[in-house]
Amino acid sequence: QKTFTLYDCAPPLGVVKDMLADPVMPVPTLDRVVQAPVFGSDGTCTVTPGYHPPSRTYYAPPEGLVVPYVPCEPTAEDVEQAKHLLITELIGDFPFVDEPDRAHAMAMSLLPYARDLISGPTPAHSLEAPTPGSGKTLLAHALLFPGCGTDIKTLTQTKDEEEWKKVMTAAIRDGVAAILIDNVNRTLDSASLSSALTADIYSGRILGHSDMIEVPVRCVWAFTGNNPTLSTEIARRTIRIRIDPGMDRPFLRDGFRHDDLNTWVA
């Protein structure tokens, strides 16, 4: 009787190429790995870790995350509790300019769960404020973290179109749940970004290789900036979420119901 030792290793390249060459893929199609339950295209929501065929996702919750019972038909009390948690506890202390800004913020927070219910592209969200320290990035984290976990790709604005192509291809290829372009400080104008915002399938060249890749675009898009300027093409693809603390040094203010919002959100 023989004994064997197991080692972590990559599969043989020949086996991988044979599988990819098969017209009928011998394994289930996987679009992305998620850290929170999401809805599949058929309207079902899974809270069981593992592969979910309707959404082509693999649910891998972080250690310690326990999702409570989710009723198929929530009661009026369930709805009110959820509204209080999201509208009051989560974003109640952010100084939204108007009710549409608050509504857009709620839509952004729900999008990670509902993304696969939408067959086409979804608009980006621009989180704006008049002055630094207003809480734009904090708001973006509060809205995205519950549905995306740590699967958020934070980028900075690049200098030219070639850099945009490289950044977009790498970020979308990774299959992240959300892409956040933080602290936009000059006109946001990129043909590659504009194309990615309206693409079902994104095509790009892998950095350092001649090979092209085609990957589905299923991420949530967001930008933050102080009075950002967007090109016409990007502005047409973007929903505004504007906050205004109404003070010169908003980073000095206090009075939040949760002193450390990031910790509470986690």
PDB file of C-alpha atoms in Angstrom:
ATOM      1  CA  GLN A   1       0.000   0.000   0.000  1.00  0.00           C
ATOM      2  CA  LYS A   2       1.530   3.293  -1.154  1.00  0.00           C
ATOM      3  CA  THR A   3       1.363   6.633   0.615  1.00  0.00           C
ATOM      4  CA  PHE A   4       1.290   9.950  -1.202  1.00  0.00           C
ATOM      5  CA  THR A   5       2.194  13.480  -0.254  1.00  0.00           C
ATOM      6  CA  LEU A   6       0.025  16.309  -1.620  1.00  0.00           C
ATOM      7  CA  TYR A   7       1.543  19.549  -2.867  1.00  0.00           C
ATOM      8  CA  ASP A   8      -0.088  22.746  -4.093  1.00  0.00           C
ATOM      9  CA  CYS A   9       0.853  23.233  -7.726  1.00  0.00           C
ATOM     10  CA  ALA A  10      -0.444  24.613 -10.996  1.00  0.00           C
ATOM     11  CA  PRO A  11      -2.104  22.186 -13.454  1.00  0.00           C
ATOM     12  CA  PRO A  12       0.053  21.066 -16.406  1.00  0.00           C
ATOM     13  CA  LEU A  13      -0.125  23.613 -19.227  1.00  0.00           C
ATOM     14  CA  GLY A  14      -0.934  20.902 -21.762  1.00  0.00           C
ATOM     15  CA  VAL A  15      -4.025  19.880 -19.808  1.00  0.00           C
ATOM     16  CA  VAL A  16      -5.158  23.496 -19.569  1.00  0.00           C
ATOM     17  CA  LYS A  17      -4.749  24.048 -23.332  1.00  0.00           C
ATOM     18  CA  ASP A  18      -6.661  20.856 -24.138  1.00  0.00           C
ATOM     19  CA  MET A  19      -9.548  21.957 -21.916  1.00  0.00           C
ATOM     20  CA  LEU A  20      -9.636  25.445 -23.435  1.00  0.00           C
ATOM     21  CA  ALA A  21      -9.584  23.974 -26.955  1.00  0.00           C
ATOM     22  CA  ASP A  22     -12.686  21.876 -26.271  1.00  0.00           C
ATOM     23  CA  PRO A  23     -15.756  23.525 -27.918  1.00  0.00           C
ATOM     24  CA  VAL A  24     -17.790  22.403 -24.901  1.00  0.00           C
ATOM     25  CA  MET A  25     -15.958  23.530 -21.783  1.00  0.00           C
ATOM     26  CA  PRO A  26     -15.697  20.498 -19.463  1.00  0.00           C
ATOM     27  CA  VAL A  27     -16.043  22.663 -16.353  1.00  0.00           C
ATOM     28  CA  PRO A  28     -18.757  25.175 -15.298  1.00  0.00           C
ATOM     29  CA  THR A  29     -18.276  28.756 -16.484  1.00  0.00           C
ATOM     30  CA  LEU A  30     -17.101  31.042 -13.680  1.00  0.00           C
ATOM     31  CA  ASP A  31     -17.410  34.801 -14.182  1.00  0.00           C
ATOM     32  CA  ARG A  32     -16.340  35.965 -10.727  1.00  0.00           C
ATOM     33  CA  VAL A  33     -15.877  35.101  -7.068  1.00  0.00           C
ATOM     34  CA  VAL A  34     -18.118  37.029  -4.646  1.00  0.00           C
ATOM     35  CA  GLN A  35     -17.803  37.632  -0.923  1.00  0.00           C
ATOM     36  CA  ALA A  36     -21.511  38.284  -0.299  1.00  0.00           C
ATOM     37  CA  PRO A  37     -24.708  36.604  -1.552  1.00  0.00           C
ATOM     38  CA  VAL A  38     -25.861  37.894  -4.947  1.00  0.00           C
ATOM     39  CA  PHE A  39     -28.881  37.308  -7.163  1.00  0.00           C
ATOM     40  CA  GLY A  40     -28.560  35.179 -10.257  1.00  0.00           C
ATOM     41  CA  SER A  41     -30.063  36.101 -13.598  1.00  0.00           C
ATOM     42  CA  ASP A  42     -33.047  33.855 -12.786  1.00  0.00           C
ATOM     43  CA  GLY A  43     -33.889  35.918  -9.700  1.00  0.00           C
ATOM     44  CA  THR A  44     -32.680  33.405  -7.129  1.00  0.00           C
ATOM     45  CA  CYS A  45     -30.350  34.380  -4.305  1.00  0.00           C
ATOM     46  CA  THR A  46     -27.971  31.903  -2.746  1.00  0.00           C
ATOM     47  CA  VAL A  47     -26.656  32.144   0.804  1.00  0.00           C
ATOM     48  CA  THR A  48     -24.843  28.813   0.594  1.00  0.00           C
ATOM     49  CA  PRO A  49     -21.085  29.007  -0.076  1.00  0.00           C
ATOM     50  CA  GLY A  50     -19.958  27.449  -3.335  1.00  0.00           C
ATOM     51  CA  TYR A  51     -20.736  27.653  -7.038  1.00  0.00           C
ATOM     52  CA  HIS A  52     -24.007  29.263  -8.147  1.00  0.00           C
ATOM     53  CA  PRO A  53     -24.870  28.327 -11.780  1.00  0.00           C
ATOM     54  CA  PRO A  54     -27.510  31.045 -12.525  1.00  0.00           C
ATOM     55  CA  SER A  55     -25.075  33.868 -11.728  1.00  0.00           C
ATOM     56  CA  ARG A  56     -21.953  31.895 -12.714  1.00  0.00           C
ATOM     57  CA  THR A  57     -20.417  33.041  -9.433  1.00  0.00           C
ATOM     58  CA  TYR A  58     -18.600  31.274  -6.634  1.00  0.00           C
ATOM     59  CA  TYR A  59     -19.690  32.502  -3.201  1.00  0.00           C
ATOM     60  CA  ALA A  60     -16.706  32.502  -0.829  1.00  0.00           C
ATOM     61  CA  PRO A  61     -17.718  34.429   2.304  1.00  0.00           C
ATOM     62  CA  PRO A  62     -14.944  35.784   4.528  1.00  0.00           C
ATOM     63  CA  GLU A  63     -14.287  33.935   7.759  1.00  0.00           C
ATOM     64  CA  GLY A  64     -16.832  34.798  10.420  1.00  0.00           C
ATOM     65  CA  LEU A  65     -19.537  36.124   8.086  1.00  0.00           C
ATOM     66  CA  VAL A  66     -22.930  34.672   8.991  1.00  0.00           C
ATOM     67  CA  VAL A  67     -25.865  35.693   6.783  1.00  0.00           C
ATOM     68  CA  PRO A  68     -29.191  35.484   8.648  1.00  0.00           C
ATOM     69  CA  TYR A  69     -32.294  33.864   7.179  1.00  0.00           C
ATOM     70  CA  VAL A  70     -33.477  35.625   4.021  1.00  0.00           C
ATOM     71  CA  PRO A  71     -37.243  35.222   3.420  1.00  0.00           C
ATOM     72  CA  CYS A  72     -38.469  34.813  -0.159  1.00  0.00           C
ATOM     73  CA  GLU A  73     -41.390  37.127   0.652  1.00  0.00           C
ATOM     74  CA  PRO A  74     -40.266  39.773   3.166  1.00  0.00           C
ATOM     75  CA  THR A  75     -42.867  41.281   5.449  1.00  0.00           C
ATOM     76  CA  ALA A  76     -43.528  45.005   5.812  1.00  0.00           C
ATOM     77  CA  GLU A  77     -41.536  44.878   9.057  1.00  0.00           C
ATOM     78  CA  ASP A  78     -38.588  43.253   7.239  1.00  0.00           C
ATOM     79  CA  VAL A  79     -38.632  46.059   4.669  1.00  0.00           C
ATOM     80  CA  GLU A  80     -38.758  48.787   7.324  1.00  0.00           C
ATOM     81  CA  GLN A  81     -35.847  47.225   9.218  1.00  0.00           C
ATOM     82  CA  ALA A  82     -33.799  47.054   6.024  1.00  0.00           C
ATOM     83  CA  LYS A  83     -34.617  50.671   5.139  1.00  0.00           C
ATOM     84  CA  HIS A  84     -33.615  51.820   8.624  1.00  0.00           C
ATOM     85  CA  LEU A  85     -30.324  49.900   8.442  1.00  0.00           C
ATOM     86  CA  LEU A  86     -29.383  51.326   5.036  1.00  0.00           C
ATOM     87  CA  ILE A  87     -30.897  54.816   4.954  1.00  0.00           C
ATOM     88  CA  THR A  88     -30.484  55.791   8.606  1.00  0.00           C
ATOM     89  CA  GLU A  89     -27.665  53.732  10.106  1.00  0.00           C
ATOM     90  CA  LEU A  90     -25.430  53.395   7.035  1.00  0.00           C
ATOM     91  CA  ILE A  91     -25.685  56.766   5.246  1.00  0.00           C
ATOM     92  CA  GLY A  92     -27.845  58.868   7.578  1.00  0.00           C
ATOM     93  CA  ASP A  93     -24.974  61.184   8.581  1.00  0.00           C
ATOM     94  CA  PHE A  94     -23.775  62.072   5.086  1.00  0.00           C
ATOM     95  CA  PRO A  95     -24.873  65.569   3.976  1.00  0.00           C
ATOM     96  CA  PHE A  96     -26.517  64.781   0.648  1.00  0.00           C
ATOM     97  CA  VAL A  97     -27.363  67.865  -1.376  1.00  0.00           C
ATOM     98  CA  ASP A  98     -30.834  66.584  -2.317  1.00  0.00           C
ATOM     99  CA  GLU A  99     -33.018  63.499  -2.183  1.00  0.00           C
ATOM    100  CA  PRO A 100     -31.986  62.281  -5.683  1.00  0.00           C
ATOM    101  CA  ASP A 101     -28.386  62.135  -4.431  1.00  0.00           C
ATOM    102  CA  ARG A 102     -29.493  59.983  -1.498  1.00  0.00           C
ATOM    103  CA  ALA A 103     -31.550  57.760  -3.820  1.00  0.00           C
ATOM    104  CA  HIS A 104     -28.580  57.327  -6.176  1.00  0.00           C
ATOM    105  CA  ALA A 105     -26.411  56.345  -3.196  1.00  0.00           C
ATOM    106  CA  MET A 106     -28.932  53.678  -2.215  1.00  0.00           C
ATOM    107  CA  ALA A 107     -29.011  52.373  -5.792  1.00  0.00           C
ATOM    108  CA  MET A 108     -25.215  52.106  -5.779  1.00  0.00           C
ATOM    109  CA  SER A 109     -25.250  50.178  -2.495  1.00  0.00           C
ATOM    110  CA  LEU A 110     -27.760  47.639  -3.866  1.00  0.00           C
ATOM    111  CA  LEU A 111     -26.121  47.188  -7.264  1.00  0.00           C
ATOM    112  CA  PRO A 112     -23.481  44.591  -6.203  1.00  0.00           C
ATOM    113  CA  TYR A 113     -26.276  42.216  -5.126  1.00  0.00           C
ATOM    114  CA  ALA A 114     -28.489  42.835  -8.170  1.00  0.00           C
ATOM    115  CA  ARG A 115     -25.828  43.130 -10.882  1.00  0.00           C
ATOM    116  CA  ASP A 116     -26.634  39.798 -12.539  1.00  0.00           C
ATOM    117  CA  LEU A 117     -30.326  40.697 -12.765  1.00  0.00           C
ATOM    118  CA  ILE A 118     -29.258  43.322 -15.322  1.00  0.00           C
ATOM    119  CA  SER A 119     -28.159  41.871 -18.638  1.00  0.00           C
ATOM    120  CA  GLY A 120     -26.537  45.032 -20.016  1.00  0.00           C
ATOM    121  CA  PRO A 121     -24.118  47.654 -18.680  1.00  0.00           C
ATOM    122  CA  THR A 122     -24.843  49.824 -15.657  1.00  0.00           C
ATOM    123  CA  PRO A 123     -23.872  53.498 -15.218  1.00  0.00           C
ATOM    124  CA  ALA A 124     -20.968  54.706 -13.138  1.00  0.00           C
ATOM    125  CA  HIS A 125     -21.536  56.708  -9.956  1.00  0.00           C
ATOM    126  CA  SER A 126     -19.721  59.988  -9.358  1.00  0.00           C
ATOM    127  CA  LEU A 127     -19.373  60.802  -5.642  1.00  0.00           C
ATOM    128  CA  GLU A 128     -18.755  64.547  -5.528  1.00  0.00           C
ATOM    129  CA  ALA A 129     -18.198  67.302  -2.955  1.00  0.00           C
ATOM    130  CA  PRO A 130     -17.081  70.948  -3.063  1.00  0.00           C
ATOM    131  CA  THR A 131     -14.123  70.591  -0.668  1.00  0.00           C
ATOM    132  CA  PRO A 132     -11.570  67.968   0.437  1.00  0.00           C
ATOM    133  CA  GLY A 133     -12.358  65.991   3.569  1.00  0.00           C
ATOM    134  CA  SER A 134     -16.108  65.941   2.921  1.00  0.00           C
ATOM    135  CA  GLY A 135     -16.312  62.135   3.133  1.00  0.00           C
ATOM    136  CA  LYS A 136     -16.536  61.042  -0.511  1.00  0.00           C
ATOM    137  CA  THR A 137     -14.186  58.067  -0.202  1.00  0.00           C
ATOM    138  CA  LEU A 138     -15.712  57.115   3.161  1.00  0.00           C
ATOM    139  CA  LEU A 139     -19.149  57.140   1.539  1.00  0.00           C
ATOM    140  CA  ALA A 140     -17.911  55.043  -1.393  1.00  0.00           C
ATOM    141  CA  HIS A 141     -16.506  52.456   1.032  1.00  0.00           C
ATOM    142  CA  ALA A 142     -19.704  52.421   3.083  1.00  0.00           C
ATOM    143  CA  LEU A 143     -21.804  51.825  -0.023  1.00  0.00           C
ATOM    144  CA  LEU A 144     -19.578  49.191  -1.628  1.00  0.00           C
ATOM    145  CA  PHE A 145     -18.056  47.152   1.203  1.00  0.00           C
ATOM    146  CA  PRO A 146     -21.224  45.305   2.374  1.00  0.00           C
ATOM    147  CA  GLY A 147     -21.834  43.872  -1.107  1.00  0.00           C
ATOM    148  CA  CYS A 148     -18.242  43.609  -2.348  1.00  0.00           C
ATOM    149  CA  GLY A 149     -16.101  42.994   0.729  1.00  0.00           C
ATOM    150  CA  THR A 150     -12.432  43.509  -0.008  1.00  0.00           C
ATOM    151  CA  ASP A 151     -13.004  42.828  -3.725  1.00  0.00           C
ATOM    152  CA  ILE A 152     -12.803  46.537  -4.617  1.00  0.00           C
ATOM    153  CA  LYS A 153     -10.125  47.744  -7.042  1.00  0.00           C
ATOM    154  CA  THR A 154      -9.072  51.315  -6.213  1.00  0.00           C
ATOM    155  CA  LEU A 155      -7.366  53.148  -9.070  1.00  0.00           C
ATOM    156  CA  THR A 156      -6.027  56.639  -9.660  1.00  0.00           C
ATOM    157  CA  GLN A 157      -6.493  58.742 -12.749  1.00  0.00           C
ATOM    158  CA  THR A 158      -3.873  57.990 -15.411  1.00  0.00           C
ATOM    159  CA  LYS A 159      -2.058  60.468 -17.645  1.00  0.00           C
ATOM    160  CA  ASP A 160      -2.710  59.168 -21.166  1.00  0.00           C
ATOM    161  CA  GLU A 161      -4.895  56.806 -23.164  1.00  0.00           C
ATOM    162  CA  GLU A 162      -2.301  54.026 -23.387  1.00  0.00           C
ATOM    163  CA  GLU A 163      -2.117  53.919 -19.597  1.00  0.00           C
ATOM    164  CA  TRP A 164      -5.911  53.833 -19.407  1.00  0.00           C
ATOM    165  CA  LYS A 165      -5.964  50.789 -21.712  1.00  0.00           C
ATOM    166  CA  LYS A 166      -3.471  48.935 -19.525  1.00  0.00           C
ATOM    167  CA  VAL A 167      -5.272  49.835 -16.306  1.00  0.00           C
ATOM    168  CA  MET A 168      -8.746  48.968 -17.632  1.00  0.00           C
ATOM    169  CA  THR A 169      -7.629  45.613 -19.060  1.00  0.00           C
ATOM    170  CA  ALA A 170      -5.872  44.577 -15.848  1.00  0.00           C
ATOM    171  CA  ALA A 171      -8.731  45.646 -13.560  1.00  0.00           C
ATOM    172  CA  ILE A 172     -11.528  44.048 -15.585  1.00  0.00           C
ATOM    173  CA  ARG A 173      -9.514  40.870 -16.188  1.00  0.00           C
ATOM    174  CA  ASP A 174      -9.252  40.388 -12.409  1.00  0.00           C
ATOM    175  CA  GLY A 175     -13.059  40.121 -12.229  1.00  0.00           C
ATOM    176  CA  VAL A 176     -13.362  42.445  -9.238  1.00  0.00           C
ATOM    177  CA  ALA A 177     -16.775  43.353  -7.851  1.00  0.00           C
ATOM    178  CA  ALA A 178     -16.170  47.108  -8.020  1.00  0.00           C
ATOM    179  CA  ILE A 179     -13.733  49.542  -9.620  1.00  0.00           C
ATOM    180  CA  LEU A 180     -13.270  52.848  -7.786  1.00  0.00           C
ATOM    181  CA  ILE A 181     -11.331  55.686  -9.427  1.00  0.00           C
ATOM    182  CA  ASP A 182     -10.447  57.791  -6.400  1.00  0.00           C
ATOM    183  CA  ASN A 183      -9.685  61.523  -6.187  1.00  0.00           C
ATOM    184  CA  VAL A 184     -10.296  62.608  -9.781  1.00  0.00           C
ATOM    185  CA  ASN A 185      -8.408  65.931  -9.965  1.00  0.00           C
ATOM    186  CA  ARG A 186      -8.523  66.814 -13.666  1.00  0.00           C
ATOM    187  CA  THR A 187     -10.934  66.237 -16.526  1.00  0.00           C
ATOM    188  CA  LEU A 188     -11.867  62.560 -16.609  1.00  0.00           C
ATOM    189  CA  ASP A 189     -11.656  61.748 -20.293  1.00  0.00           C
ATOM    190  CA  SER A 190     -10.762  58.335 -21.699  1.00  0.00           C
ATOM    191  CA  ALA A 191     -12.023  56.408 -24.720  1.00  0.00           C
ATOM    192  CA  SER A 192     -11.063  53.118 -23.024  1.00  0.00           C
ATOM    193  CA  LEU A 193     -13.008  53.966 -19.876  1.00  0.00           C
ATOM    194  CA  SER A 194     -16.004  55.190 -21.880  1.00  0.00           C
ATOM    195  CA  SER A 195     -16.002  51.948 -23.851  1.00  0.00           C
ATOM    196  CA  ALA A 196     -15.711  49.795 -20.719  1.00  0.00           C
ATOM    197  CA  LEU A 197     -18.680  51.564 -19.110  1.00  0.00           C
ATOM    198  CA  THR A 198     -20.995  50.476 -21.935  1.00  0.00           C
ATOM    199  CA  ALA A 199     -19.471  47.090 -22.793  1.00  0.00           C
ATOM    200  CA  ASP A 200     -20.974  43.695 -22.059  1.00  0.00           C
ATOM    201  CA  ILE A 201     -17.677  42.083 -23.080  1.00  0.00           C
ATOM    202  CA  TYR A 202     -14.413  44.006 -22.799  1.00  0.00           C
ATOM    203  CA  SER A 203     -11.553  43.279 -25.203  1.00  0.00           C
ATOM    204  CA  GLY A 204      -7.997  44.253 -24.419  1.00  0.00           C
ATOM    205  CA  ARG A 205      -4.380  43.267 -24.821  1.00  0.00           C
ATOM    206  CA  ILE A 206      -2.541  41.728 -21.887  1.00  0.00           C
ATOM    207  CA  LEU A 207       0.427  43.838 -20.823  1.00  0.00           C
ATOM    208  CA  GLY A 208       3.674  42.375 -22.187  1.00  0.00           C
ATOM    209  CA  HIS A 209       1.891  39.883 -24.471  1.00  0.00           C
ATOM    210  CA  SER A 210       0.413  39.918 -27.954  1.00  0.00           C
ATOM    211  CA  ASP A 211      -2.647  37.953 -26.828  1.00  0.00           C
ATOM    212  CA  MET A 212      -6.069  39.622 -26.646  1.00  0.00           C
ATOM    213  CA  ILE A 213      -8.560  38.766 -23.930  1.00  0.00           C
ATOM    214  CA  GLU A 214     -12.341  39.057 -23.833  1.00  0.00           C
ATOM    215  CA  VAL A 215     -13.957  39.221 -20.395  1.00  0.00           C
ATOM    216  CA  PRO A 216     -17.484  40.076 -19.195  1.00  0.00           C
ATOM    217  CA  VAL A 217     -17.916  43.437 -17.471  1.00  0.00           C
ATOM    218  CA  ARG A 218     -19.953  42.827 -14.299  1.00  0.00           C
ATOM    219  CA  CYS A 219     -18.361  45.296 -11.890  1.00  0.00           C
ATOM    220  CA  VAL A 220     -19.801  48.375 -10.191  1.00  0.00           C
ATOM    221  CA  TRP A 221     -18.122  51.617 -11.337  1.00  0.00           C
ATOM    222  CA  ALA A 222     -17.520  54.639  -9.113  1.00  0.00           C
ATOM    223  CA  PHE A 223     -15.475  57.864  -9.123  1.00  0.00           C
ATOM    224  CA  THR A 224     -14.732  60.353  -6.342  1.00  0.00           C
ATOM    225  CA  GLY A 225     -13.592  63.942  -6.717  1.00  0.00           C
ATOM    226  CA  ASN A 226     -13.948  67.552  -5.618  1.00  0.00           C
ATOM    227  CA  ASN A 227     -16.163  69.226  -8.227  1.00  0.00           C
ATOM    228  CA  PRO A 228     -14.863  66.776 -10.869  1.00  0.00           C
ATOM    229  CA  THR A 229     -15.091  67.532 -14.564  1.00  0.00           C
ATOM    230  CA  LEU A 230     -16.165  64.646 -16.794  1.00  0.00           C
ATOM    231  CA  SER A 231     -15.968  64.428 -20.568  1.00  0.00           C
ATOM    232  CA  THR A 232     -19.294  64.408 -22.373  1.00  0.00           C
ATOM    233  CA  GLU A 233     -19.017  60.687 -23.152  1.00  0.00           C
ATOM    234  CA  ILE A 234     -18.309  59.740 -19.533  1.00  0.00           C
ATOM    235  CA  ALA A 235     -20.858  62.211 -18.104  1.00  0.00           C
ATOM    236  CA  ARG A 236     -23.569  60.559 -20.234  1.00  0.00           C
ATOM    237  CA  ARG A 237     -22.701  57.250 -18.590  1.00  0.00           C
ATOM    238  CA  THR A 238     -22.601  58.546 -15.011  1.00  0.00           C
ATOM    239  CA  ILE A 239     -25.035  59.189 -12.147  1.00  0.00           C
ATOM    240  CA  ARG A 240     -24.191  61.931  -9.642  1.00  0.00           C
ATOM    241  CA  ILE A 241     -24.078  61.525  -5.854  1.00  0.00           C
ATOM    242  CA  ARG A 242     -23.215  64.911  -4.328  1.00  0.00           C
ATOM    243  CA  ILE A 243     -22.585  65.722  -0.660  1.00  0.00           C
ATOM    244  CA  ASP A 244     -21.901  69.152   0.849  1.00  0.00           C
ATOM    245  CA  PRO A 245     -21.044  69.576   4.555  1.00  0.00           C
ATOM    246  CA  GLY A 246     -21.454  73.347   4.202  1.00  0.00           C
ATOM    247  CA  MET A 247     -18.235  74.226   6.020  1.00  0.00           C
ATOM    248  CA  ASP A 248     -14.640  75.138   5.153  1.00  0.00           C
ATOM    249  CA  ARG A 249     -12.889  72.289   6.997  1.00  0.00           C
ATOM    250  CA  PRO A 250     -15.358  69.407   7.015  1.00  0.00           C
ATOM    251  CA  PHE A 251     -12.704  66.906   8.139  1.00  0.00           C
ATOM    252  CA  LEU A 252     -12.880  68.506  11.618  1.00  0.00           C
ATOM    253  CA  ARG A 253     -16.582  67.848  12.130  1.00  0.00           C
ATOM    254  CA  ASP A 254     -17.908  65.171  14.492  1.00  0.00           C
ATOM    255  CA  GLY A 255     -21.290  63.911  15.658  1.00  0.00           C
ATOM    256  CA  PHE A 256     -21.504  60.719  13.567  1.00  0.00           C
ATOM    257  CA  ARG A 257     -23.700  58.028  15.088  1.00  0.00           C
ATOM    258  CA  HIS A 258     -20.873  55.543  14.402  1.00  0.00           C
ATOM    259  CA  ASP A 259     -17.506  57.024  15.394  1.00  0.00           C
ATOM    260  CA  ASP A 260     -15.595  54.546  13.214  1.00  0.00           C
ATOM    261  CA  LEU A 261     -17.936  53.942  10.290  1.00  0.00           C
ATOM    262  CA  ASN A 262     -15.579  51.592   8.442  1.00  0.00           C
ATOM    263  CA  THR A 263     -15.382  49.274  11.453  1.00  0.00           C
ATOM    264  CA  TRP A 264     -19.157  49.354  11.893  1.00  0.00           C
ATOM    265  CA  VAL A 265     -19.725  48.637   8.193  1.00  0.00           C
ATOM    266  CA  ALA A 266     -17.384  45.628   8.341  1.00  0.00           C
TER     267      ALA A 266
END
